[in-house]
Coordinates of C-alpha atoms and ligand atoms in Angstrom, one line a residue:
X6 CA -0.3 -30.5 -10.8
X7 CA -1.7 -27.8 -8.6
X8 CA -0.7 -26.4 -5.5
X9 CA -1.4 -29.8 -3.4
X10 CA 0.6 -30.7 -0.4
X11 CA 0.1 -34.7 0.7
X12 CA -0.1 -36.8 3.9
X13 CA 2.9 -38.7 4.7
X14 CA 5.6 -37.7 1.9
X15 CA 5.7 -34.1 1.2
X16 CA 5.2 -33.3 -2.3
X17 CA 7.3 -30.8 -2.0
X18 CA 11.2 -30.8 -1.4
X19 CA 12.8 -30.0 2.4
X20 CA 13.8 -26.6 1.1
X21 CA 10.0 -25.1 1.1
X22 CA 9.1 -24.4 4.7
X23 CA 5.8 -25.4 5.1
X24 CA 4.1 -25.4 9.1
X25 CA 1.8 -28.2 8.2
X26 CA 4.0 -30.1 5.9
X27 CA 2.8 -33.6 8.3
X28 CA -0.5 -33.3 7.4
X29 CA -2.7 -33.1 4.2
X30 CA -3.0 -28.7 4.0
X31 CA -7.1 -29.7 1.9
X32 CA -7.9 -32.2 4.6
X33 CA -6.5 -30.0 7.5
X34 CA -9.0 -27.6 9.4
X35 CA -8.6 -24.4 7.8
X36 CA -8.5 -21.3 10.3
X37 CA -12.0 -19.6 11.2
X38 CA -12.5 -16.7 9.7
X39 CA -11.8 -13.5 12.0
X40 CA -10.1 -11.4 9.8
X41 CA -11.3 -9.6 6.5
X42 CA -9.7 -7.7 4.1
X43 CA -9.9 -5.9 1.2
X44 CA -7.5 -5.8 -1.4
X45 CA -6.1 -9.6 -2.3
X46 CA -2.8 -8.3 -4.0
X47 CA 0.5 -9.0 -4.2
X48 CA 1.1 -7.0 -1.3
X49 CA -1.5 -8.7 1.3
X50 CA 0.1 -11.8 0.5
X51 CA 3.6 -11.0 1.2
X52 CA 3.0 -9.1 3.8
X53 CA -0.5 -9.3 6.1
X54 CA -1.6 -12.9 5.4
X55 CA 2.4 -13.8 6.1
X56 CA 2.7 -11.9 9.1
X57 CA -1.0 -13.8 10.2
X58 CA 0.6 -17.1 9.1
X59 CA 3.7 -16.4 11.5
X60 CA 1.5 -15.6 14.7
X61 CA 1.9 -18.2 17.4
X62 CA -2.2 -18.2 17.5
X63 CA -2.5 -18.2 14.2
X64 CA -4.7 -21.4 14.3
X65 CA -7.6 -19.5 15.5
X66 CA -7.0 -16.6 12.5
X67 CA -8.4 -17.3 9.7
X68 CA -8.7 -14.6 6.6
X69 CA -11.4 -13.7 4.4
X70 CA -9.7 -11.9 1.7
X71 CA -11.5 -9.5 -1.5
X72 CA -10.0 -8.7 -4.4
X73 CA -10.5 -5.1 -5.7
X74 CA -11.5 -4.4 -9.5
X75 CA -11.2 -7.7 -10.8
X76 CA -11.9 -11.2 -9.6
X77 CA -9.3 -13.2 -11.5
X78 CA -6.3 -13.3 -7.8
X79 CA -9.3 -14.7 -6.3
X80 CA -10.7 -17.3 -8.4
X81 CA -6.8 -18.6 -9.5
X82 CA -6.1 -18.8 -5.5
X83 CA -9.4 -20.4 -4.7
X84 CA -8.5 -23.2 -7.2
X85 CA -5.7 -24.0 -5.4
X86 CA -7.8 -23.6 -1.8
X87 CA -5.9 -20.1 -0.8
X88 CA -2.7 -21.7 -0.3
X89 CA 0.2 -20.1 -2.3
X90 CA 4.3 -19.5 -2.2
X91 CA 5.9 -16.6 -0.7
X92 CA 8.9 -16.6 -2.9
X93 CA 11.9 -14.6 -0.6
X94 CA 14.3 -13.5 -2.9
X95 CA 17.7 -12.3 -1.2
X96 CA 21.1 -11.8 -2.9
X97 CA 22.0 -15.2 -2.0
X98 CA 19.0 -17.0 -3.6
X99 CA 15.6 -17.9 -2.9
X100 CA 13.8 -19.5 -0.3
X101 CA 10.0 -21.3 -0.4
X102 CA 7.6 -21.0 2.1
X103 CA 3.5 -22.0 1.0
X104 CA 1.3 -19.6 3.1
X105 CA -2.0 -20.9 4.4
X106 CA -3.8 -18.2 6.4
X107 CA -5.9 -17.2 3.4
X108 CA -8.9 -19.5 4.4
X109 CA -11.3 -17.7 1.8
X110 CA -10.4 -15.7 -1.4
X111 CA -13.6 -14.3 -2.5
X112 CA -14.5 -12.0 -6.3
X113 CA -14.6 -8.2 -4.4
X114 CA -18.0 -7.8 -6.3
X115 CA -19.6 -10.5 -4.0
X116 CA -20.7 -7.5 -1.6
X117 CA -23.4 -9.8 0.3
X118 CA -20.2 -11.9 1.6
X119 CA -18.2 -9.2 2.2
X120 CA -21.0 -8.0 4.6
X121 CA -22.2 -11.3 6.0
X122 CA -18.2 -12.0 7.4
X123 CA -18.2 -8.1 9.0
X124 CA -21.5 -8.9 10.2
X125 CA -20.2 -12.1 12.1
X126 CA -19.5 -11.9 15.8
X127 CA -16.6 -13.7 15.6
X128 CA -14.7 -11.3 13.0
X129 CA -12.1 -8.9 14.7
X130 CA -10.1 -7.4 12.6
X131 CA -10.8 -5.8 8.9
X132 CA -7.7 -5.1 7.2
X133 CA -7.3 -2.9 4.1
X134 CA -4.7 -3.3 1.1
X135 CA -7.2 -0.6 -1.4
X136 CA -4.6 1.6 -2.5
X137 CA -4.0 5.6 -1.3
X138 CA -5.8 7.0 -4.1
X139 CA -9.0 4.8 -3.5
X140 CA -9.4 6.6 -0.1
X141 CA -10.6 9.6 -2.3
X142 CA -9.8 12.2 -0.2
X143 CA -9.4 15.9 -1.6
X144 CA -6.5 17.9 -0.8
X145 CA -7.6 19.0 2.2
X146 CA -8.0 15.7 3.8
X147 CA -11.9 15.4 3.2
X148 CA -13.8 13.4 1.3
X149 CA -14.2 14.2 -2.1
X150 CA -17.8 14.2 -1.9
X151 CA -18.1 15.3 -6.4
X152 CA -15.5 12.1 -6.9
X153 CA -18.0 10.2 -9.5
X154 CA -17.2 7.1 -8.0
X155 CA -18.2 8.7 -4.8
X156 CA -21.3 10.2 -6.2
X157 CA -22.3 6.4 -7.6
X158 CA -21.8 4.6 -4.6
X159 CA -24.0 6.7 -2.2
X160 CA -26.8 6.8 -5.1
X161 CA -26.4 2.8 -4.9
X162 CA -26.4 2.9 -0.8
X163 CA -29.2 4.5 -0.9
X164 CA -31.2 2.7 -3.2
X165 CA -29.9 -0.2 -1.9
X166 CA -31.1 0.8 1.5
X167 CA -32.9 -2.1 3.1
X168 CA -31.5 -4.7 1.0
X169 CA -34.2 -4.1 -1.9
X170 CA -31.9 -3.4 -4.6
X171 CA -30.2 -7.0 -4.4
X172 CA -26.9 -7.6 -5.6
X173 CA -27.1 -5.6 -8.7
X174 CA -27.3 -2.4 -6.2
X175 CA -24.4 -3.1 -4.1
X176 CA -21.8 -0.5 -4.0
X177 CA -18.5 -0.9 -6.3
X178 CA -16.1 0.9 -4.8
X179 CA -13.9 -0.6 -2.1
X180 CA -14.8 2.6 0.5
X181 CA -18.4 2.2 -0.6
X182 CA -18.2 -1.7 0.3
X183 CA -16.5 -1.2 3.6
X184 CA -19.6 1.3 4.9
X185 CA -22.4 -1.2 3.2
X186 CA -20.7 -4.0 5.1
X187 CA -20.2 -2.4 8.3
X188 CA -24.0 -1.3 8.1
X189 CA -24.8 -5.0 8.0
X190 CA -22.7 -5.2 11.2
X191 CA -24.3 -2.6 12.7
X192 CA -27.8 -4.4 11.8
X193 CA -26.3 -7.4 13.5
X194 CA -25.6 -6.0 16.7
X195 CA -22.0 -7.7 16.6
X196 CA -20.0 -5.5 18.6
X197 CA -16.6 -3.1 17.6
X198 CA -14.0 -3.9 15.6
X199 CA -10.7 -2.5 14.2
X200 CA -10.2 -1.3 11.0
X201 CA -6.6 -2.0 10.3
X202 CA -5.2 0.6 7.2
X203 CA -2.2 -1.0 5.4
X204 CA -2.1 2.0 3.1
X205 CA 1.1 3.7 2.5
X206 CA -0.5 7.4 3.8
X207 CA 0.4 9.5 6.3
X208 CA -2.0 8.8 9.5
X209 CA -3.5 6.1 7.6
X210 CA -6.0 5.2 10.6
X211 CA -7.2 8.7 10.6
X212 CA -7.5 9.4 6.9
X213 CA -9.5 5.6 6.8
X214 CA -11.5 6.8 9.8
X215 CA -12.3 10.2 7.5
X216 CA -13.0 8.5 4.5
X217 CA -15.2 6.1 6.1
X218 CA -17.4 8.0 8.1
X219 CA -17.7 10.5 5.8
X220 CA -19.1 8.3 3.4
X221 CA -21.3 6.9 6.0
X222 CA -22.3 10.4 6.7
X223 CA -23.7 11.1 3.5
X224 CA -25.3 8.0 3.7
X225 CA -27.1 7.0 7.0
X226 CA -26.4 9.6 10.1
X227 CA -26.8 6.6 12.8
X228 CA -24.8 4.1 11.0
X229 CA -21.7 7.1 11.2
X230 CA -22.7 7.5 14.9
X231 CA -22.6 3.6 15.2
X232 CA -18.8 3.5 13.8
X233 CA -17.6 6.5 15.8
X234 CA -18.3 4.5 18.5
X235 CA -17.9 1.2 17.4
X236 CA -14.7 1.0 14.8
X237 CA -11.2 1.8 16.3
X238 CA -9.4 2.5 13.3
X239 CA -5.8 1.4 14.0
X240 CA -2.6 3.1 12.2
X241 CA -0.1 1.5 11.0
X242 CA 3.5 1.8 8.9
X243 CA 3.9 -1.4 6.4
X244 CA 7.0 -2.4 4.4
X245 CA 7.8 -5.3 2.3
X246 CA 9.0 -4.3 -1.8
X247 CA 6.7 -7.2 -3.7
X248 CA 6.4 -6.4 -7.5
X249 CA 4.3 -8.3 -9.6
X250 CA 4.4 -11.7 -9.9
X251 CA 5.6 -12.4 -13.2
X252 CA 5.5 -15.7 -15.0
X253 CA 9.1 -16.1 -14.7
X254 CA 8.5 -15.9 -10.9
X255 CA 5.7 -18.5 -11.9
X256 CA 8.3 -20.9 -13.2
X257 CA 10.5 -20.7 -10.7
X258 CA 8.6 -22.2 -8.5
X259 CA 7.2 -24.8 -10.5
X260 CA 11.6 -25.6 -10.7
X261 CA 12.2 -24.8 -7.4
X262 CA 9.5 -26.5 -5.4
X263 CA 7.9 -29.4 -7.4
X264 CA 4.1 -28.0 -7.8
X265 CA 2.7 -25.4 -10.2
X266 CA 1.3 -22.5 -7.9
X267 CA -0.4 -20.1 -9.9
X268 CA -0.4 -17.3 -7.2
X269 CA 3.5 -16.7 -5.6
X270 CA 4.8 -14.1 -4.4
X271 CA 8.4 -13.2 -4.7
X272 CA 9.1 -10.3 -1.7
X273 CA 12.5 -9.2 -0.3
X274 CA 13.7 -10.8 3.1
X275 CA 13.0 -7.5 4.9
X276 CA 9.8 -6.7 6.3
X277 CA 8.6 -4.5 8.9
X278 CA 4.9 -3.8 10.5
X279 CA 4.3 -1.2 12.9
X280 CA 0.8 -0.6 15.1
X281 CA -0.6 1.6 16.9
X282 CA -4.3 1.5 18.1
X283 CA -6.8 -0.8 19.6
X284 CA -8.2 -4.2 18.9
X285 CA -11.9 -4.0 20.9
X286 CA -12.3 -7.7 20.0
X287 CA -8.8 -9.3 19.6
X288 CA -6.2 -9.9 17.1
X289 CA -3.5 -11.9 16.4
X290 CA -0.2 -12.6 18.1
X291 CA 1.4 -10.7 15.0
X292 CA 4.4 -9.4 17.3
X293 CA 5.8 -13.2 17.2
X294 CA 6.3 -13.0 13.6
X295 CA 8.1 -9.5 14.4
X296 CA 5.4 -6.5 14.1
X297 CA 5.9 -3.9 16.7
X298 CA 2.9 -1.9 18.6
X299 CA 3.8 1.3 19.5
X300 CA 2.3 4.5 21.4
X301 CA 3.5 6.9 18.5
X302 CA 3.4 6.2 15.0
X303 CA 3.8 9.2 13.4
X304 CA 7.9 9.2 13.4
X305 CA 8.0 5.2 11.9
X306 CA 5.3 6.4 9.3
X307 CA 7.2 9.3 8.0
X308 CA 10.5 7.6 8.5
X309 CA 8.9 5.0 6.1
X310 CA 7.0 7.3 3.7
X311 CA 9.6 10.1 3.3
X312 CA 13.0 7.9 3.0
X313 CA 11.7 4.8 1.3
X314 CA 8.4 5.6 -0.9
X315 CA 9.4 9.5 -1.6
X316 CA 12.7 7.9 -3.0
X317 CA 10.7 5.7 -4.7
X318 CA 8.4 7.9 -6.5
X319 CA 11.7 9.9 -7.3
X320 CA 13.5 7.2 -8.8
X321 CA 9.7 6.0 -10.4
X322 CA 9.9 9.4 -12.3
X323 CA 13.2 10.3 -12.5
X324 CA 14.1 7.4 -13.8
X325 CA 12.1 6.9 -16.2
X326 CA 12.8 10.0 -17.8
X327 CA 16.6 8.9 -17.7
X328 CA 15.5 5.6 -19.7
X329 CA 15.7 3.2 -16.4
X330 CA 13.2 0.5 -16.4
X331 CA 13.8 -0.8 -12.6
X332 CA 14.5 0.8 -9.2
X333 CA 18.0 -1.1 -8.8
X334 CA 18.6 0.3 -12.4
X335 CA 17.8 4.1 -11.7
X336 CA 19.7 3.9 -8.1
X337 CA 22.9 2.5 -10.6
X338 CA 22.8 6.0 -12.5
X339 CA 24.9 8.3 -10.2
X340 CA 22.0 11.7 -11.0
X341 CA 19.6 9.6 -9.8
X342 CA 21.5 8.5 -6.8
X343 CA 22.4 12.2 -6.0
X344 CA 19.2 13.4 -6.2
X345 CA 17.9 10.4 -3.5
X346 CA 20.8 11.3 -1.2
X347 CA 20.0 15.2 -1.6
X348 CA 16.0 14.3 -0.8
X349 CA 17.3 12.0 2.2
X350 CA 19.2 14.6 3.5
X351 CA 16.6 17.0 3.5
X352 CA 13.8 14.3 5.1
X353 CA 15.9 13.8 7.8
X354 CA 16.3 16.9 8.7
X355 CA 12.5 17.3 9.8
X356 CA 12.5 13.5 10.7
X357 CA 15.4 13.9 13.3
X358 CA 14.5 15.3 16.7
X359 CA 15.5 16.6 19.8
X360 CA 13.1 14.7 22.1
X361 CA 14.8 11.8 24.1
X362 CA 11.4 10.0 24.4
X363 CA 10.8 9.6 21.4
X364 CA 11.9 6.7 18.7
X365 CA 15.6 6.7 18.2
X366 CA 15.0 6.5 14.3
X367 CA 18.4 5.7 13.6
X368 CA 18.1 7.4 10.0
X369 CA 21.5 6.5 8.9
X370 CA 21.3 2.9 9.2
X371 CA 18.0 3.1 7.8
X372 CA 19.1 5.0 4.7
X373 CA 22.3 2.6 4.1
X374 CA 19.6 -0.2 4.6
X375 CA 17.6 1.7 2.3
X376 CA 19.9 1.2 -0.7
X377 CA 21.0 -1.9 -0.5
X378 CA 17.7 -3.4 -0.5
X379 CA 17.1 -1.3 -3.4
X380 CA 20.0 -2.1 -4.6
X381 CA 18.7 -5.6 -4.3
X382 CA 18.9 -6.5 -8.4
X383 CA 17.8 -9.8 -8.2
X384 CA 14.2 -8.1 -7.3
X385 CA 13.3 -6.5 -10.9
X386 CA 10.4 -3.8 -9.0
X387 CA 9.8 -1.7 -12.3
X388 CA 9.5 1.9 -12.2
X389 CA 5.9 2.0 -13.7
X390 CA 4.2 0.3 -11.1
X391 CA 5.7 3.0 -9.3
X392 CA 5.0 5.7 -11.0
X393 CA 0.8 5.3 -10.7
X394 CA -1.4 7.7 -8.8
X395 CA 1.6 10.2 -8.1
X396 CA -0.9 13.0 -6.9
X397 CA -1.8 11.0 -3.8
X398 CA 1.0 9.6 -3.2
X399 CA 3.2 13.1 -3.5
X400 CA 0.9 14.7 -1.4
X401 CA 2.2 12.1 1.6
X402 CA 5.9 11.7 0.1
X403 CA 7.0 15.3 -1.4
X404 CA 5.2 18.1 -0.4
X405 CA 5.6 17.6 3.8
X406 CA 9.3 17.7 3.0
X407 CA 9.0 20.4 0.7
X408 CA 7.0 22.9 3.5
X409 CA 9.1 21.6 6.2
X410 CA 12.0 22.9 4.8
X411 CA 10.7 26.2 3.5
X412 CA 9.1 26.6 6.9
X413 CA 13.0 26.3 8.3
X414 CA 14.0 29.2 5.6
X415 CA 15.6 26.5 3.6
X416 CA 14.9 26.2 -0.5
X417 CA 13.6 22.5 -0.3
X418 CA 15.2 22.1 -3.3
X419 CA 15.5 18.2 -3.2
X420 CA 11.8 17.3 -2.7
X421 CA 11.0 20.2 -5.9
X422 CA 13.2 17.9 -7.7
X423 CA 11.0 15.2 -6.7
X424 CA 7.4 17.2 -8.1
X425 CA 9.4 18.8 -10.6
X426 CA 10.2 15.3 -12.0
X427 CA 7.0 14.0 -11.7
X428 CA 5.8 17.7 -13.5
X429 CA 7.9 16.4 -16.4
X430 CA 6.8 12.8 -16.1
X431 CA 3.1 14.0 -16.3
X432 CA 4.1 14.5 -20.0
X433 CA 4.2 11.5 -21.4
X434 CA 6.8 12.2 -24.0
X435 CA 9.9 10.7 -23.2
X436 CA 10.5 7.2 -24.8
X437 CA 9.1 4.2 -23.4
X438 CA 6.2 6.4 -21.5
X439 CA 2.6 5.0 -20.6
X440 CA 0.1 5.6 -23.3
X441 CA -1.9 7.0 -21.1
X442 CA -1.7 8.2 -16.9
X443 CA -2.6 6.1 -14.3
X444 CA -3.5 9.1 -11.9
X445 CA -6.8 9.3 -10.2
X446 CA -6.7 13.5 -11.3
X447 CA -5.8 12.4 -14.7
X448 CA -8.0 14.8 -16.5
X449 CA -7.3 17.6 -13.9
X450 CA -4.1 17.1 -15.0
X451 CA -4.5 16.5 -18.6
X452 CA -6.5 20.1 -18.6
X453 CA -3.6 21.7 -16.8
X454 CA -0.6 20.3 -19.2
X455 CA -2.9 21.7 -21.8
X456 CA -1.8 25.7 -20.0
X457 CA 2.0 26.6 -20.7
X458 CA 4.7 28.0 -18.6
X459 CA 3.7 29.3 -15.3
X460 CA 0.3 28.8 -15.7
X461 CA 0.5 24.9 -16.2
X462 CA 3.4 24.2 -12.7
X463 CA 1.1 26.6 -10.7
X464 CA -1.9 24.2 -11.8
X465 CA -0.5 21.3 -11.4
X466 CA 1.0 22.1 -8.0
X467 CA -2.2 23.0 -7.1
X468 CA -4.2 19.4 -7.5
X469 CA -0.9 18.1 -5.2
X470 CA -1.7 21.2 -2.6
X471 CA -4.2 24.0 -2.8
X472 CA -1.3 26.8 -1.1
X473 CA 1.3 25.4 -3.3
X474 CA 0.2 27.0 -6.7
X475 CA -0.4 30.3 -4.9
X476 CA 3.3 30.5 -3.2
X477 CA 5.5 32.5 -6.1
X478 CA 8.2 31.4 -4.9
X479 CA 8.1 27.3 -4.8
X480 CA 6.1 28.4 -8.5
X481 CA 9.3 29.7 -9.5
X482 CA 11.4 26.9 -8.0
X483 CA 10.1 24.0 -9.4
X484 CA 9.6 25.5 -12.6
X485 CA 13.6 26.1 -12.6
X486 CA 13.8 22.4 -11.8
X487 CA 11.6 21.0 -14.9
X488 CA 13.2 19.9 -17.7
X489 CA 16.4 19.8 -16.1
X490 CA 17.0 15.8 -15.5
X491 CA 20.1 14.4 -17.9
X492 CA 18.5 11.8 -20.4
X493 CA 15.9 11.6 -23.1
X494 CA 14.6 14.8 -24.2
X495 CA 11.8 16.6 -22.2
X496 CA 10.1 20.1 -23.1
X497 CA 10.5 22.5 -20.0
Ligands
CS2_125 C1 6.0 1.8 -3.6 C2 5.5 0.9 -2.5 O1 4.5 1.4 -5.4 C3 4.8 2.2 -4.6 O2 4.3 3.3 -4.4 O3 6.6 2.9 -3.1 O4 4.6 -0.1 -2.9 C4 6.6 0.2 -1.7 O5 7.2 -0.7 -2.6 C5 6.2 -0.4 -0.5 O6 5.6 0.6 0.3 C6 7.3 -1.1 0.2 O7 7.0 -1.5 1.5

């Protein structure tokens, strides 16, 4: 049976919320199309498309939603017309709830679509779920311009220019199909937009806006012109832990609820949006289902970033190289724990301020709040999912903490334990490791484990920072630290 909900008696028990349980969800308008997005993961689901479900208007928001790499989370939820299970998984149990804002799942290599919906006057809002790394930005914040993928895209932009190249030609990155389909908004003469980054990265409006337009630089001068002006790119600080679906999760909703859904999500009860930016043709009443807009974003966005995903990419490699498969496993072993605690404490020593206007960030409530959802066993988030593209991701999580503190004449110990560990974790060679890294600089990396001692931290630290490799001193530090995590063997 698929994911079908019927007129009259509900197929599905009282226990699964449902907001149109009274009427048949197939034979029930679907929502207009007005937002887009890129990136139909795990994530989006739990977290945008639930957050667009909750919105008091959220009849007149319908979303368009592309899948990355692959097409398969599109065609599975288009089978089952976009509706799926969010799957909220507390201590206590689980609770149901069949989402419905997803009015279109589309295959990400359908770039006509994609382009033909930001074309449309009536979209608003493009939202983006495409991963930190997939921004390709070098480690000064520009666009890596020699990236390959980069280097394929614009040569397929600009044969594609005019349409000529048809569908073969279309660009296959998710940057490259973001500039092709704003150009076909430009072209339509639809009006601004906001481009809404859901990207765990520090600033994340601005470092969309860079990547963007500095694609659409290189490609076509007037169409950057045209988004200056045109796209407000919006900042924002998401949060909701969703691992993978696995087909346990699959089963327990087929027991739970009645219906096979081959598309749930299982997400922990907390969740938290924060805006900040403008929405030249509308949006959704998002604040009803909780989101905050705010002023400033930059304290909530570090708040986030350095207390939950830097302790998350410590425990990811930490962990790992003490034999832990999970993040509530890794936070159970008491040097993992410490070394959280010890990064915390130094985070919220540059996230605490002085300034009575700004955000009461109330760090210690968020930090106890902070464990106990990771704490949270009954989620199993595994420490390889993690672990993937650590070079972007320390570059946003470790090394502002590290130069904060060092800029204070403090060692910044705690966050070199944190590149230190992911130094070690580069390896590969503790039981149970990846064959291979998931790491956008992969081979930079692979070149620079191939160097020894001093050579090989100041390299690596390098491709996280440019000053980094240069300054003797953190050199020194963090090449005190390797090697030095209790568990399976690693080679200093
Ligand atoms: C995690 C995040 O995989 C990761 O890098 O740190 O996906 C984290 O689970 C989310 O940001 C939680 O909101």
């Amino acid at each position: 049976m698929s994911l079908e909900l019927q007129q009259g008696e509900p197929a599905v028990p009282a226990t699964v919320s449902h907001p149109r349980l009274n009427r048949s969800i197939r034979s029930a308008a679907k929502a207009p199309v007005r937002i887009v997005h890129l990136g139909l993961g795990a994530f989006h689901r739990s977290h945008q498309a639930w957050y667009t479900q909750r919105a008091g208007d959220a009849a007149g928001w319908g979303i368009a939603s592309f899948t990355g790499r692959r097409p398969d989370a599109a065609l599975a939820l288009a089978e089952q017309d976009g509706l799926y299970t969010v799957v909220e998984r507390a201590d206590a149990g689980d609770s149901f709830e069949v989402v419905g804002s997803i009015v279109e799942a589309v295959d990400g290599a359908d770039v006509d679509r994609l382009a033909e919906l930001v074309a449309a006057p009536a979209t608003a809002v493009i939202t983006l779920t495409i991963t930190e790394a997939a921004y390709r930005l070098d480690a000064h914040g520009q666009l890596d311009r020699a990236a390959p993928d980069v280097v394929a895209d614009l040569a397929l932009l600009e044969a594609g220019d005019g349409g000529a190249a048809g569908a073969a030609g279309r660009p296959t990155t998710p940057l490259g199909r973001l500039v092709f389909a704003l150009a076909a908004r430009k072209a339509a003469g639809s009006g601004p937009l906001a481009v809404v980054c859901c990207d765990n990265l520090a600033n994340n409006g601005s470092v969309a806006r860079s990547a963007v337009l500095g694609l659409a630089a290189a490609w076509n001068a007037g169409l950057a012109a045209w988004v200056y002006a045109n796209v407000s790119f919006v900042s924002t600080s998401v949060d909701r832990i969703t691992p993978r679906t696995t087909e346990a999760d699959v089963a327990a909703v087929q027991a739970a609820c009645g219906y096979s859904d081959s598309s749930p999500v299982v997400a922990e009860p907390f969740r938290n949006w924060v805006l900040s930016g403008d929405f030249p043709a509308g949006r959704p009443r998002w604040e009803d289902a909780g989101a905050m807009f705010v002023a400033e974003i930059e304290p909530y966005e570090n708040r986030k970033l350095w207390l939950l995903n830097g302790a998350h990419s410590l425990l990811a490699y930490a962990g790992q190289l003490c034999g832990h498969a999970t993040v509530a496993e890794a936070l159970a072993d008491p040097a993992c724990l410490r070394a959280v605690e010890e990064f915390w404490d130094e985070a919220a020593a540059s996230l605490a301020t002085a300034d009575p206007k700004r955000a009461d960030l109330r760090i210690p409530e968020y930090r106890a709040q902070l464990l106990a959802r990771f704490r949270n066993a009954r989620i199993a988030h595994h420490l390889a999912q993690i672990a993937v593209d650590g070079s972007t991701k320390l570059r946003m999580r470790a090394v502002p903490v590290l130069q904060a503190e060092r800029a204070k004449g403090r060692s910044g110990e705690a966050a070199a334990r944190l590149i230190s560990a992911w130094l070690d974790y580069t390896r590969l060679d503790f039981p149970g490791a990846a064959p291979e890294l998931a790491d956008p600089l992969a081979a930079e990396i692979g070149v620079a484990n191939s160097l020894s001692g001093t050579r090989r931290i100041a390299t690596l630290l390098g491709l996280l920072s440019p000053g980094l490799g240069e300054d003797a001193a953190v050199v020194s530090l963090i090449e005190d630290l390797c090697g030095t995590l209790p568990g399976p063997a690693v080679s200093g």
